[in-house]
């Protein structure tokens, strides 16, 4: 977020050192509480919609919900999951980004800022941030950046679940009913790196739109943000943070898919034991 929407960070290492020098280790955990409180609901909705859409497609095509879906069905199910995820994810991301960006100095000449002075906190915490945005900007404010998030998450989840399914099938030996944990870990990590790497351009736009509004409103919408960013900083601006996104995408997605697959396996085993 700091690289994508902030001012004065040359590269990833410079950003890390600057945050540490100015805000110590606590600076890396700003805005964490709201995503942490909602991640279980968010993930269950995304994986639930993805799995049930796959089952529905298998039922419609093969009259068997347990039939192994084709990659085209996986891609369609993942796009539906990405679309639904925006409803939950946009307010959470907005609060997280506002909290992460509220202490950033705004470098712009001849701009009349809001009464709050850059460098001083605007929000006291996630609940205060959510309530303040809702009161001042309404529902539209809470869902600021939703269009950019749709453009990020619909193709992003397609490039998340589809590579995962493909690599799992490719790595898993013939005759095995389900992939082993190491296959899940590797396939999930590769899928996460691919997804987050390719989603970075729209992630930049989303971050800028949601950070916009702490002190002033610079962008009128998604297209205006894209045009202004390109005119002021060129094409390279849309790849800010791509290294961080790709690197964090591997362990994060590995853990997510591994937890998902092991949980499913454990629940199926319990059902078999209770219903022989």
PDB file of C-alpha atoms in Angstrom:
ATOM      1  CA  UNK A   1       0.000   0.000   0.000  1.00  0.00           C
ATOM      2  CA  UNK A   2       2.784   2.453   0.879  1.00  0.00           C
ATOM      3  CA  UNK A   3       4.621   1.683  -2.366  1.00  0.00           C
ATOM      4  CA  UNK A   4       1.461   1.879  -4.473  1.00  0.00           C
ATOM      5  CA  UNK A   5      -0.227   4.949  -2.993  1.00  0.00           C
ATOM      6  CA  UNK A   6       2.448   6.639  -0.868  1.00  0.00           C
ATOM      7  CA  UNK A   7       5.009   9.322  -1.582  1.00  0.00           C
ATOM      8  CA  UNK A   8       8.798   9.194  -1.393  1.00  0.00           C
ATOM      9  CA  UNK A   9       9.494   5.437  -1.517  1.00  0.00           C
ATOM     10  CA  UNK A  10      12.036   4.561  -4.199  1.00  0.00           C
ATOM     11  CA  UNK A  11      11.810   0.787  -3.980  1.00  0.00           C
ATOM     12  CA  UNK A  12      10.754  -2.063  -1.716  1.00  0.00           C
ATOM     13  CA  UNK A  13      13.886  -2.031   0.450  1.00  0.00           C
ATOM     14  CA  UNK A  14      13.744   1.739   0.878  1.00  0.00           C
ATOM     15  CA  UNK A  15      10.081   1.465   1.871  1.00  0.00           C
ATOM     16  CA  UNK A  16      10.833  -1.225   4.466  1.00  0.00           C
ATOM     17  CA  UNK A  17      13.696   0.792   5.987  1.00  0.00           C
ATOM     18  CA  UNK A  18      11.693   4.038   6.016  1.00  0.00           C
ATOM     19  CA  UNK A  19       8.698   2.430   7.738  1.00  0.00           C
ATOM     20  CA  UNK A  20      10.969   0.789  10.307  1.00  0.00           C
ATOM     21  CA  UNK A  21      12.927   3.983  11.031  1.00  0.00           C
ATOM     22  CA  UNK A  22       9.826   6.165  11.386  1.00  0.00           C
ATOM     23  CA  UNK A  23       7.343   3.766  12.969  1.00  0.00           C
ATOM     24  CA  UNK A  24       9.387   0.781  14.257  1.00  0.00           C
ATOM     25  CA  UNK A  25       8.040  -2.774  13.904  1.00  0.00           C
ATOM     26  CA  UNK A  26       4.491  -1.637  14.760  1.00  0.00           C
ATOM     27  CA  UNK A  27       4.371   0.246  11.448  1.00  0.00           C
ATOM     28  CA  UNK A  28       4.228  -3.049   9.531  1.00  0.00           C
ATOM     29  CA  UNK A  29       1.061  -4.121  11.362  1.00  0.00           C
ATOM     30  CA  UNK A  30      -1.070  -1.011  10.852  1.00  0.00           C
ATOM     31  CA  UNK A  31      -4.605  -1.804   9.741  1.00  0.00           C
ATOM     32  CA  UNK A  32      -4.249  -5.490  10.656  1.00  0.00           C
ATOM     33  CA  UNK A  33      -7.096  -5.882  13.173  1.00  0.00           C
ATOM     34  CA  UNK A  34     -10.038  -5.436  10.775  1.00  0.00           C
ATOM     35  CA  UNK A  35      -8.762  -7.953   8.150  1.00  0.00           C
ATOM     36  CA  UNK A  36      -7.818 -10.347  10.961  1.00  0.00           C
ATOM     37  CA  UNK A  37     -11.333 -10.192  12.407  1.00  0.00           C
ATOM     38  CA  UNK A  38     -13.015 -10.761   9.045  1.00  0.00           C
ATOM     39  CA  UNK A  39     -10.656 -13.150   7.216  1.00  0.00           C
ATOM     40  CA  UNK A  40     -12.464 -16.302   8.392  1.00  0.00           C
ATOM     41  CA  UNK A  41     -15.808 -15.072   7.012  1.00  0.00           C
ATOM     42  CA  UNK A  42     -14.207 -13.780   3.821  1.00  0.00           C
ATOM     43  CA  UNK A  43     -12.308 -16.996   3.092  1.00  0.00           C
ATOM     44  CA  UNK A  44     -15.271 -19.234   3.901  1.00  0.00           C
ATOM     45  CA  UNK A  45     -17.481 -17.246   1.513  1.00  0.00           C
ATOM     46  CA  UNK A  46     -14.887 -17.290  -1.300  1.00  0.00           C
ATOM     47  CA  UNK A  47     -14.084 -21.010  -1.004  1.00  0.00           C
ATOM     48  CA  UNK A  48     -17.738 -21.877  -0.350  1.00  0.00           C
ATOM     49  CA  UNK A  49     -18.966 -20.032  -3.440  1.00  0.00           C
ATOM     50  CA  UNK A  50     -16.150 -21.537  -5.528  1.00  0.00           C
ATOM     51  CA  UNK A  51     -16.822 -25.129  -4.381  1.00  0.00           C
ATOM     52  CA  UNK A  52     -20.607 -24.925  -4.639  1.00  0.00           C
ATOM     53  CA  UNK A  53     -20.486 -23.274  -8.071  1.00  0.00           C
ATOM     54  CA  UNK A  54     -18.256 -26.125  -9.250  1.00  0.00           C
ATOM     55  CA  UNK A  55     -20.738 -28.664  -7.877  1.00  0.00           C
ATOM     56  CA  UNK A  56     -23.626 -26.850  -9.577  1.00  0.00           C
ATOM     57  CA  UNK A  57     -21.806 -26.819 -12.920  1.00  0.00           C
ATOM     58  CA  UNK A  58     -20.988 -30.529 -12.588  1.00  0.00           C
ATOM     59  CA  UNK A  59     -24.638 -31.235 -11.805  1.00  0.00           C
ATOM     60  CA  UNK A  60     -25.816 -29.277 -14.849  1.00  0.00           C
ATOM     61  CA  UNK A  61     -23.261 -30.793 -17.237  1.00  0.00           C
ATOM     62  CA  UNK A  62     -22.917 -34.371 -15.961  1.00  0.00           C
ATOM     63  CA  UNK A  63     -25.893 -34.898 -13.630  1.00  0.00           C
ATOM     64  CA  UNK A  64     -23.340 -35.630 -10.917  1.00  0.00           C
ATOM     65  CA  UNK A  65     -22.212 -32.881  -8.484  1.00  0.00           C
ATOM     66  CA  UNK A  66     -19.143 -34.920  -7.464  1.00  0.00           C
ATOM     67  CA  UNK A  67     -17.869 -35.252 -11.054  1.00  0.00           C
ATOM     68  CA  UNK A  68     -14.380 -33.799 -11.528  1.00  0.00           C
ATOM     69  CA  UNK A  69     -14.867 -30.356 -13.134  1.00  0.00           C
ATOM     70  CA  UNK A  70     -13.109 -29.306 -16.318  1.00  0.00           C
ATOM     71  CA  UNK A  71     -10.683 -26.368 -16.140  1.00  0.00           C
ATOM     72  CA  UNK A  72     -13.277 -24.192 -17.913  1.00  0.00           C
ATOM     73  CA  UNK A  73     -15.739 -24.896 -15.083  1.00  0.00           C
ATOM     74  CA  UNK A  74     -13.025 -24.150 -12.510  1.00  0.00           C
ATOM     75  CA  UNK A  75     -12.347 -20.813 -14.229  1.00  0.00           C
ATOM     76  CA  UNK A  76     -16.053 -19.904 -14.281  1.00  0.00           C
ATOM     77  CA  UNK A  77     -16.534 -20.891 -10.624  1.00  0.00           C
ATOM     78  CA  UNK A  78     -13.492 -18.862  -9.603  1.00  0.00           C
ATOM     79  CA  UNK A  79     -14.779 -15.777 -11.439  1.00  0.00           C
ATOM     80  CA  UNK A  80     -18.113 -16.068  -9.604  1.00  0.00           C
ATOM     81  CA  UNK A  81     -16.206 -16.353  -6.311  1.00  0.00           C
ATOM     82  CA  UNK A  82     -14.171 -13.250  -7.203  1.00  0.00           C
ATOM     83  CA  UNK A  83     -17.331 -11.291  -7.995  1.00  0.00           C
ATOM     84  CA  UNK A  84     -18.999 -12.234  -4.690  1.00  0.00           C
ATOM     85  CA  UNK A  85     -15.834 -11.546  -2.675  1.00  0.00           C
ATOM     86  CA  UNK A  86     -15.910  -7.844  -3.558  1.00  0.00           C
ATOM     87  CA  UNK A  87     -19.033  -7.325  -1.442  1.00  0.00           C
ATOM     88  CA  UNK A  88     -17.163  -8.344   1.709  1.00  0.00           C
ATOM     89  CA  UNK A  89     -13.623  -7.399   0.764  1.00  0.00           C
ATOM     90  CA  UNK A  90     -14.057  -3.767  -0.334  1.00  0.00           C
ATOM     91  CA  UNK A  91     -15.015  -2.254   3.072  1.00  0.00           C
ATOM     92  CA  UNK A  92     -12.316  -4.306   4.827  1.00  0.00           C
ATOM     93  CA  UNK A  93      -9.620  -3.205   2.372  1.00  0.00           C
ATOM     94  CA  UNK A  94     -10.772   0.417   2.542  1.00  0.00           C
ATOM     95  CA  UNK A  95     -10.442   0.526   6.345  1.00  0.00           C
ATOM     96  CA  UNK A  96      -7.069  -1.236   6.219  1.00  0.00           C
ATOM     97  CA  UNK A  97      -5.669   1.153   3.607  1.00  0.00           C
ATOM     98  CA  UNK A  98      -7.030   4.292   5.295  1.00  0.00           C
ATOM     99  CA  UNK A  99      -5.351   3.261   8.560  1.00  0.00           C
ATOM    100  CA  UNK A 100      -2.096   2.450   6.762  1.00  0.00           C
ATOM    101  CA  UNK A 101      -2.026   5.755   4.869  1.00  0.00           C
ATOM    102  CA  UNK A 102      -3.365   8.274   7.393  1.00  0.00           C
ATOM    103  CA  UNK A 103       0.095   9.333   8.657  1.00  0.00           C
ATOM    104  CA  UNK A 104       1.546   9.821   5.189  1.00  0.00           C
ATOM    105  CA  UNK A 105       2.561  13.360   4.183  1.00  0.00           C
ATOM    106  CA  UNK A 106       0.730  14.591   1.112  1.00  0.00           C
ATOM    107  CA  UNK A 107       3.074  16.317  -1.348  1.00  0.00           C
ATOM    108  CA  UNK A 108       1.019  18.482  -3.687  1.00  0.00           C
ATOM    109  CA  UNK A 109       1.198  22.215  -4.322  1.00  0.00           C
ATOM    110  CA  UNK A 110      -1.823  24.549  -4.360  1.00  0.00           C
ATOM    111  CA  UNK A 111      -4.245  21.967  -2.969  1.00  0.00           C
ATOM    112  CA  UNK A 112      -6.734  22.973  -0.301  1.00  0.00           C
ATOM    113  CA  UNK A 113      -6.604  20.135   2.188  1.00  0.00           C
ATOM    114  CA  UNK A 114      -9.324  18.994   4.551  1.00  0.00           C
ATOM    115  CA  UNK A 115      -9.119  20.386   8.106  1.00  0.00           C
ATOM    116  CA  UNK A 116      -7.062  17.374   9.228  1.00  0.00           C
ATOM    117  CA  UNK A 117      -3.351  18.044   8.820  1.00  0.00           C
ATOM    118  CA  UNK A 118      -1.211  15.368   7.125  1.00  0.00           C
ATOM    119  CA  UNK A 119       1.065  13.699   9.640  1.00  0.00           C
ATOM    120  CA  UNK A 120      -1.588  13.526  12.342  1.00  0.00           C
ATOM    121  CA  UNK A 121      -3.973  10.580  12.706  1.00  0.00           C
ATOM    122  CA  UNK A 122      -7.425  10.979  11.205  1.00  0.00           C
ATOM    123  CA  UNK A 123      -8.835   7.740  12.614  1.00  0.00           C
ATOM    124  CA  UNK A 124      -8.465   6.285  16.109  1.00  0.00           C
ATOM    125  CA  UNK A 125      -8.927   2.685  14.970  1.00  0.00           C
ATOM    126  CA  UNK A 126     -10.820   0.439  12.528  1.00  0.00           C
ATOM    127  CA  UNK A 127     -14.289   0.949  14.048  1.00  0.00           C
ATOM    128  CA  UNK A 128     -13.807   4.730  14.205  1.00  0.00           C
ATOM    129  CA  UNK A 129     -12.518   4.685  10.614  1.00  0.00           C
ATOM    130  CA  UNK A 130     -15.503   2.665   9.355  1.00  0.00           C
ATOM    131  CA  UNK A 131     -17.997   4.872  11.223  1.00  0.00           C
ATOM    132  CA  UNK A 132     -16.331   8.114  10.076  1.00  0.00           C
ATOM    133  CA  UNK A 133     -16.268   7.097   6.402  1.00  0.00           C
ATOM    134  CA  UNK A 134     -19.889   5.905   6.607  1.00  0.00           C
ATOM    135  CA  UNK A 135     -21.043   9.173   8.205  1.00  0.00           C
ATOM    136  CA  UNK A 136     -19.124  11.468   5.843  1.00  0.00           C
ATOM    137  CA  UNK A 137     -19.252   9.551   2.572  1.00  0.00           C
ATOM    138  CA  UNK A 138     -22.143   7.110   2.980  1.00  0.00           C
ATOM    139  CA  UNK A 139     -22.333   3.605   1.509  1.00  0.00           C
ATOM    140  CA  UNK A 140     -20.580   4.842  -1.644  1.00  0.00           C
ATOM    141  CA  UNK A 141     -17.598   5.847   0.504  1.00  0.00           C
ATOM    142  CA  UNK A 142     -17.409   2.431   2.150  1.00  0.00           C
ATOM    143  CA  UNK A 143     -17.411   0.814  -1.293  1.00  0.00           C
ATOM    144  CA  UNK A 144     -14.933   3.246  -2.834  1.00  0.00           C
ATOM    145  CA  UNK A 145     -12.669   1.303  -5.170  1.00  0.00           C
ATOM    146  CA  UNK A 146     -15.179  -1.539  -5.667  1.00  0.00           C
ATOM    147  CA  UNK A 147     -14.962  -1.209  -9.460  1.00  0.00           C
ATOM    148  CA  UNK A 148     -11.172  -1.540  -9.390  1.00  0.00           C
ATOM    149  CA  UNK A 149     -11.483  -4.442  -6.967  1.00  0.00           C
ATOM    150  CA  UNK A 150     -13.861  -6.216  -9.358  1.00  0.00           C
ATOM    151  CA  UNK A 151     -11.352  -5.766 -12.163  1.00  0.00           C
ATOM    152  CA  UNK A 152      -8.672  -7.150  -9.847  1.00  0.00           C
ATOM    153  CA  UNK A 153     -10.486 -10.051  -8.195  1.00  0.00           C
ATOM    154  CA  UNK A 154     -12.589 -11.557 -10.997  1.00  0.00           C
ATOM    155  CA  UNK A 155      -9.564 -12.317 -13.219  1.00  0.00           C
ATOM    156  CA  UNK A 156      -7.362 -12.594 -10.115  1.00  0.00           C
ATOM    157  CA  UNK A 157      -9.334 -15.487  -8.649  1.00  0.00           C
ATOM    158  CA  UNK A 158      -9.500 -17.096 -12.093  1.00  0.00           C
ATOM    159  CA  UNK A 159      -5.685 -17.061 -12.083  1.00  0.00           C
ATOM    160  CA  UNK A 160      -5.738 -18.332  -8.493  1.00  0.00           C
ATOM    161  CA  UNK A 161      -7.979 -21.395  -8.516  1.00  0.00           C
ATOM    162  CA  UNK A 162      -7.328 -22.484 -12.116  1.00  0.00           C
ATOM    163  CA  UNK A 163      -3.511 -22.763 -11.835  1.00  0.00           C
ATOM    164  CA  UNK A 164      -3.953 -24.412  -8.434  1.00  0.00           C
ATOM    165  CA  UNK A 165      -6.264 -27.071  -9.890  1.00  0.00           C
ATOM    166  CA  UNK A 166      -3.997 -27.578 -12.901  1.00  0.00           C
ATOM    167  CA  UNK A 167      -0.755 -27.890 -10.889  1.00  0.00           C
ATOM    168  CA  UNK A 168      -2.393 -30.149  -8.296  1.00  0.00           C
ATOM    169  CA  UNK A 169      -3.531 -32.508 -11.045  1.00  0.00           C
ATOM    170  CA  UNK A 170      -0.138 -32.344 -12.731  1.00  0.00           C
ATOM    171  CA  UNK A 171       1.903 -33.012  -9.558  1.00  0.00           C
ATOM    172  CA  UNK A 172      -0.378 -35.674  -8.049  1.00  0.00           C
ATOM    173  CA  UNK A 173       0.649 -39.225  -9.125  1.00  0.00           C
ATOM    174  CA  UNK A 174      -1.838 -41.277 -11.148  1.00  0.00           C
ATOM    175  CA  UNK A 175      -4.111 -43.402  -9.006  1.00  0.00           C
ATOM    176  CA  UNK A 176      -4.163 -41.022  -6.024  1.00  0.00           C
ATOM    177  CA  UNK A 177      -7.645 -39.864  -5.040  1.00  0.00           C
ATOM    178  CA  UNK A 178      -6.484 -36.549  -3.550  1.00  0.00           C
ATOM    179  CA  UNK A 179      -3.224 -34.554  -3.663  1.00  0.00           C
ATOM    180  CA  UNK A 180      -0.760 -34.982  -0.813  1.00  0.00           C
ATOM    181  CA  UNK A 181       0.078 -32.005   1.458  1.00  0.00           C
ATOM    182  CA  UNK A 182       3.370 -31.217  -0.305  1.00  0.00           C
ATOM    183  CA  UNK A 183       1.588 -31.061  -3.685  1.00  0.00           C
ATOM    184  CA  UNK A 184      -1.092 -28.790  -2.222  1.00  0.00           C
ATOM    185  CA  UNK A 185       1.558 -26.548  -0.640  1.00  0.00           C
ATOM    186  CA  UNK A 186       3.543 -26.196  -3.879  1.00  0.00           C
ATOM    187  CA  UNK A 187       0.533 -25.783  -6.200  1.00  0.00           C
ATOM    188  CA  UNK A 188      -1.069 -23.262  -3.829  1.00  0.00           C
ATOM    189  CA  UNK A 189       2.123 -21.225  -3.607  1.00  0.00           C
ATOM    190  CA  UNK A 190       2.654 -21.097  -7.370  1.00  0.00           C
ATOM    191  CA  UNK A 191      -1.002 -20.159  -7.919  1.00  0.00           C
ATOM    192  CA  UNK A 192      -0.751 -17.383  -5.326  1.00  0.00           C
ATOM    193  CA  UNK A 193       2.394 -15.931  -6.885  1.00  0.00           C
ATOM    194  CA  UNK A 194       0.803 -15.975 -10.357  1.00  0.00           C
ATOM    195  CA  UNK A 195      -2.463 -14.465  -9.145  1.00  0.00           C
ATOM    196  CA  UNK A 196      -0.974 -11.656  -7.077  1.00  0.00           C
ATOM    197  CA  UNK A 197       1.680 -10.866  -9.661  1.00  0.00           C
ATOM    198  CA  UNK A 198      -0.850 -10.432 -12.471  1.00  0.00           C
ATOM    199  CA  UNK A 199      -3.349  -8.606 -10.228  1.00  0.00           C
ATOM    200  CA  UNK A 200      -0.835  -5.884  -9.272  1.00  0.00           C
ATOM    201  CA  UNK A 201      -1.850  -3.231 -11.870  1.00  0.00           C
ATOM    202  CA  UNK A 202      -5.465  -3.129 -10.646  1.00  0.00           C
ATOM    203  CA  UNK A 203      -4.263  -3.530  -7.060  1.00  0.00           C
ATOM    204  CA  UNK A 204      -2.334  -0.269  -7.518  1.00  0.00           C
ATOM    205  CA  UNK A 205      -5.468   1.477  -8.814  1.00  0.00           C
ATOM    206  CA  UNK A 206      -7.606   0.086  -5.982  1.00  0.00           C
ATOM    207  CA  UNK A 207      -5.077   1.129  -3.334  1.00  0.00           C
ATOM    208  CA  UNK A 208      -4.872   4.650  -4.731  1.00  0.00           C
ATOM    209  CA  UNK A 209      -8.635   5.043  -4.903  1.00  0.00           C
ATOM    210  CA  UNK A 210      -9.136   3.810  -1.334  1.00  0.00           C
ATOM    211  CA  UNK A 211      -6.241   5.832   0.088  1.00  0.00           C
ATOM    212  CA  UNK A 212      -7.653   8.884  -1.679  1.00  0.00           C
ATOM    213  CA  UNK A 213     -10.000  10.666   0.689  1.00  0.00           C
ATOM    214  CA  UNK A 214      -7.906  10.677   3.855  1.00  0.00           C
ATOM    215  CA  UNK A 215      -7.006  14.322   3.192  1.00  0.00           C
ATOM    216  CA  UNK A 216      -8.555  15.142  -0.182  1.00  0.00           C
ATOM    217  CA  UNK A 217     -10.348  13.515  -3.099  1.00  0.00           C
ATOM    218  CA  UNK A 218      -8.014  13.478  -6.073  1.00  0.00           C
ATOM    219  CA  UNK A 219      -9.642  10.798  -8.252  1.00  0.00           C
ATOM    220  CA  UNK A 220     -13.187  10.814  -9.638  1.00  0.00           C
ATOM    221  CA  UNK A 221     -13.245   7.058 -10.279  1.00  0.00           C
ATOM    222  CA  UNK A 222     -11.365   4.034 -11.580  1.00  0.00           C
ATOM    223  CA  UNK A 223     -10.767   5.344 -15.119  1.00  0.00           C
ATOM    224  CA  UNK A 224      -9.718   8.785 -13.844  1.00  0.00           C
ATOM    225  CA  UNK A 225      -7.258   7.142 -11.432  1.00  0.00           C
ATOM    226  CA  UNK A 226      -5.768   5.054 -14.252  1.00  0.00           C
ATOM    227  CA  UNK A 227      -5.396   8.091 -16.534  1.00  0.00           C
ATOM    228  CA  UNK A 228      -3.951  10.415 -13.866  1.00  0.00           C
ATOM    229  CA  UNK A 229      -1.520   7.762 -12.635  1.00  0.00           C
ATOM    230  CA  UNK A 230      -0.329   7.038 -16.178  1.00  0.00           C
ATOM    231  CA  UNK A 231      -0.012  10.719 -17.138  1.00  0.00           C
ATOM    232  CA  UNK A 232       1.951  11.610 -13.987  1.00  0.00           C
ATOM    233  CA  UNK A 233       4.152   8.541 -13.541  1.00  0.00           C
ATOM    234  CA  UNK A 234       4.037   6.477 -16.720  1.00  0.00           C
ATOM    235  CA  UNK A 235       3.326   2.784 -17.262  1.00  0.00           C
ATOM    236  CA  UNK A 236       5.720   1.637 -14.510  1.00  0.00           C
ATOM    237  CA  UNK A 237       3.373   2.966 -11.810  1.00  0.00           C
ATOM    238  CA  UNK A 238       1.018   0.008 -12.386  1.00  0.00           C
ATOM    239  CA  UNK A 239       3.745  -2.438 -11.371  1.00  0.00           C
ATOM    240  CA  UNK A 240       4.561  -0.869  -8.027  1.00  0.00           C
ATOM    241  CA  UNK A 241       4.675  -3.493  -5.325  1.00  0.00           C
ATOM    242  CA  UNK A 242       4.680  -6.429  -7.769  1.00  0.00           C
ATOM    243  CA  UNK A 243       7.679  -8.016  -6.025  1.00  0.00           C
ATOM    244  CA  UNK A 244       6.044  -7.805  -2.604  1.00  0.00           C
ATOM    245  CA  UNK A 245       2.742  -9.123  -3.974  1.00  0.00           C
ATOM    246  CA  UNK A 246       4.325 -12.097  -5.739  1.00  0.00           C
ATOM    247  CA  UNK A 247       6.617 -12.986  -2.819  1.00  0.00           C
ATOM    248  CA  UNK A 248       3.885 -12.766  -0.183  1.00  0.00           C
ATOM    249  CA  UNK A 249       1.463 -14.590  -2.493  1.00  0.00           C
ATOM    250  CA  UNK A 250       3.443 -17.839  -2.311  1.00  0.00           C
ATOM    251  CA  UNK A 251       3.464 -18.574   1.464  1.00  0.00           C
ATOM    252  CA  UNK A 252       0.051 -16.998   2.038  1.00  0.00           C
ATOM    253  CA  UNK A 253      -1.653 -19.096  -0.646  1.00  0.00           C
ATOM    254  CA  UNK A 254       0.280 -22.230   0.318  1.00  0.00           C
ATOM    255  CA  UNK A 255      -1.035 -21.945   3.873  1.00  0.00           C
ATOM    256  CA  UNK A 256      -4.574 -21.111   2.702  1.00  0.00           C
ATOM    257  CA  UNK A 257      -4.915 -24.057   0.326  1.00  0.00           C
ATOM    258  CA  UNK A 258      -3.212 -26.449   2.720  1.00  0.00           C
ATOM    259  CA  UNK A 259      -5.568 -25.434   5.523  1.00  0.00           C
ATOM    260  CA  UNK A 260      -8.552 -25.740   3.172  1.00  0.00           C
ATOM    261  CA  UNK A 261      -7.652 -29.194   1.850  1.00  0.00           C
ATOM    262  CA  UNK A 262      -6.708 -30.623   5.262  1.00  0.00           C
ATOM    263  CA  UNK A 263      -9.918 -29.259   6.798  1.00  0.00           C
ATOM    264  CA  UNK A 264     -12.020 -30.838   4.044  1.00  0.00           C
ATOM    265  CA  UNK A 265     -10.197 -34.155   4.457  1.00  0.00           C
ATOM    266  CA  UNK A 266     -10.728 -34.107   8.238  1.00  0.00           C
ATOM    267  CA  UNK A 267     -14.442 -33.301   7.903  1.00  0.00           C
ATOM    268  CA  UNK A 268     -14.970 -36.028   5.299  1.00  0.00           C
ATOM    269  CA  UNK A 269     -13.201 -38.523   7.563  1.00  0.00           C
ATOM    270  CA  UNK A 270     -15.450 -37.551  10.490  1.00  0.00           C
ATOM    271  CA  UNK A 271     -18.545 -37.951   8.324  1.00  0.00           C
ATOM    272  CA  UNK A 272     -17.403 -41.409   7.223  1.00  0.00           C
ATOM    273  CA  UNK A 273     -16.786 -42.468  10.824  1.00  0.00           C
ATOM    274  CA  UNK A 274     -20.164 -41.216  12.058  1.00  0.00           C
ATOM    275  CA  UNK A 275     -22.098 -42.452   9.005  1.00  0.00           C
ATOM    276  CA  UNK A 276     -20.600 -45.812   8.012  1.00  0.00           C
TER     277      UNK A 276
END
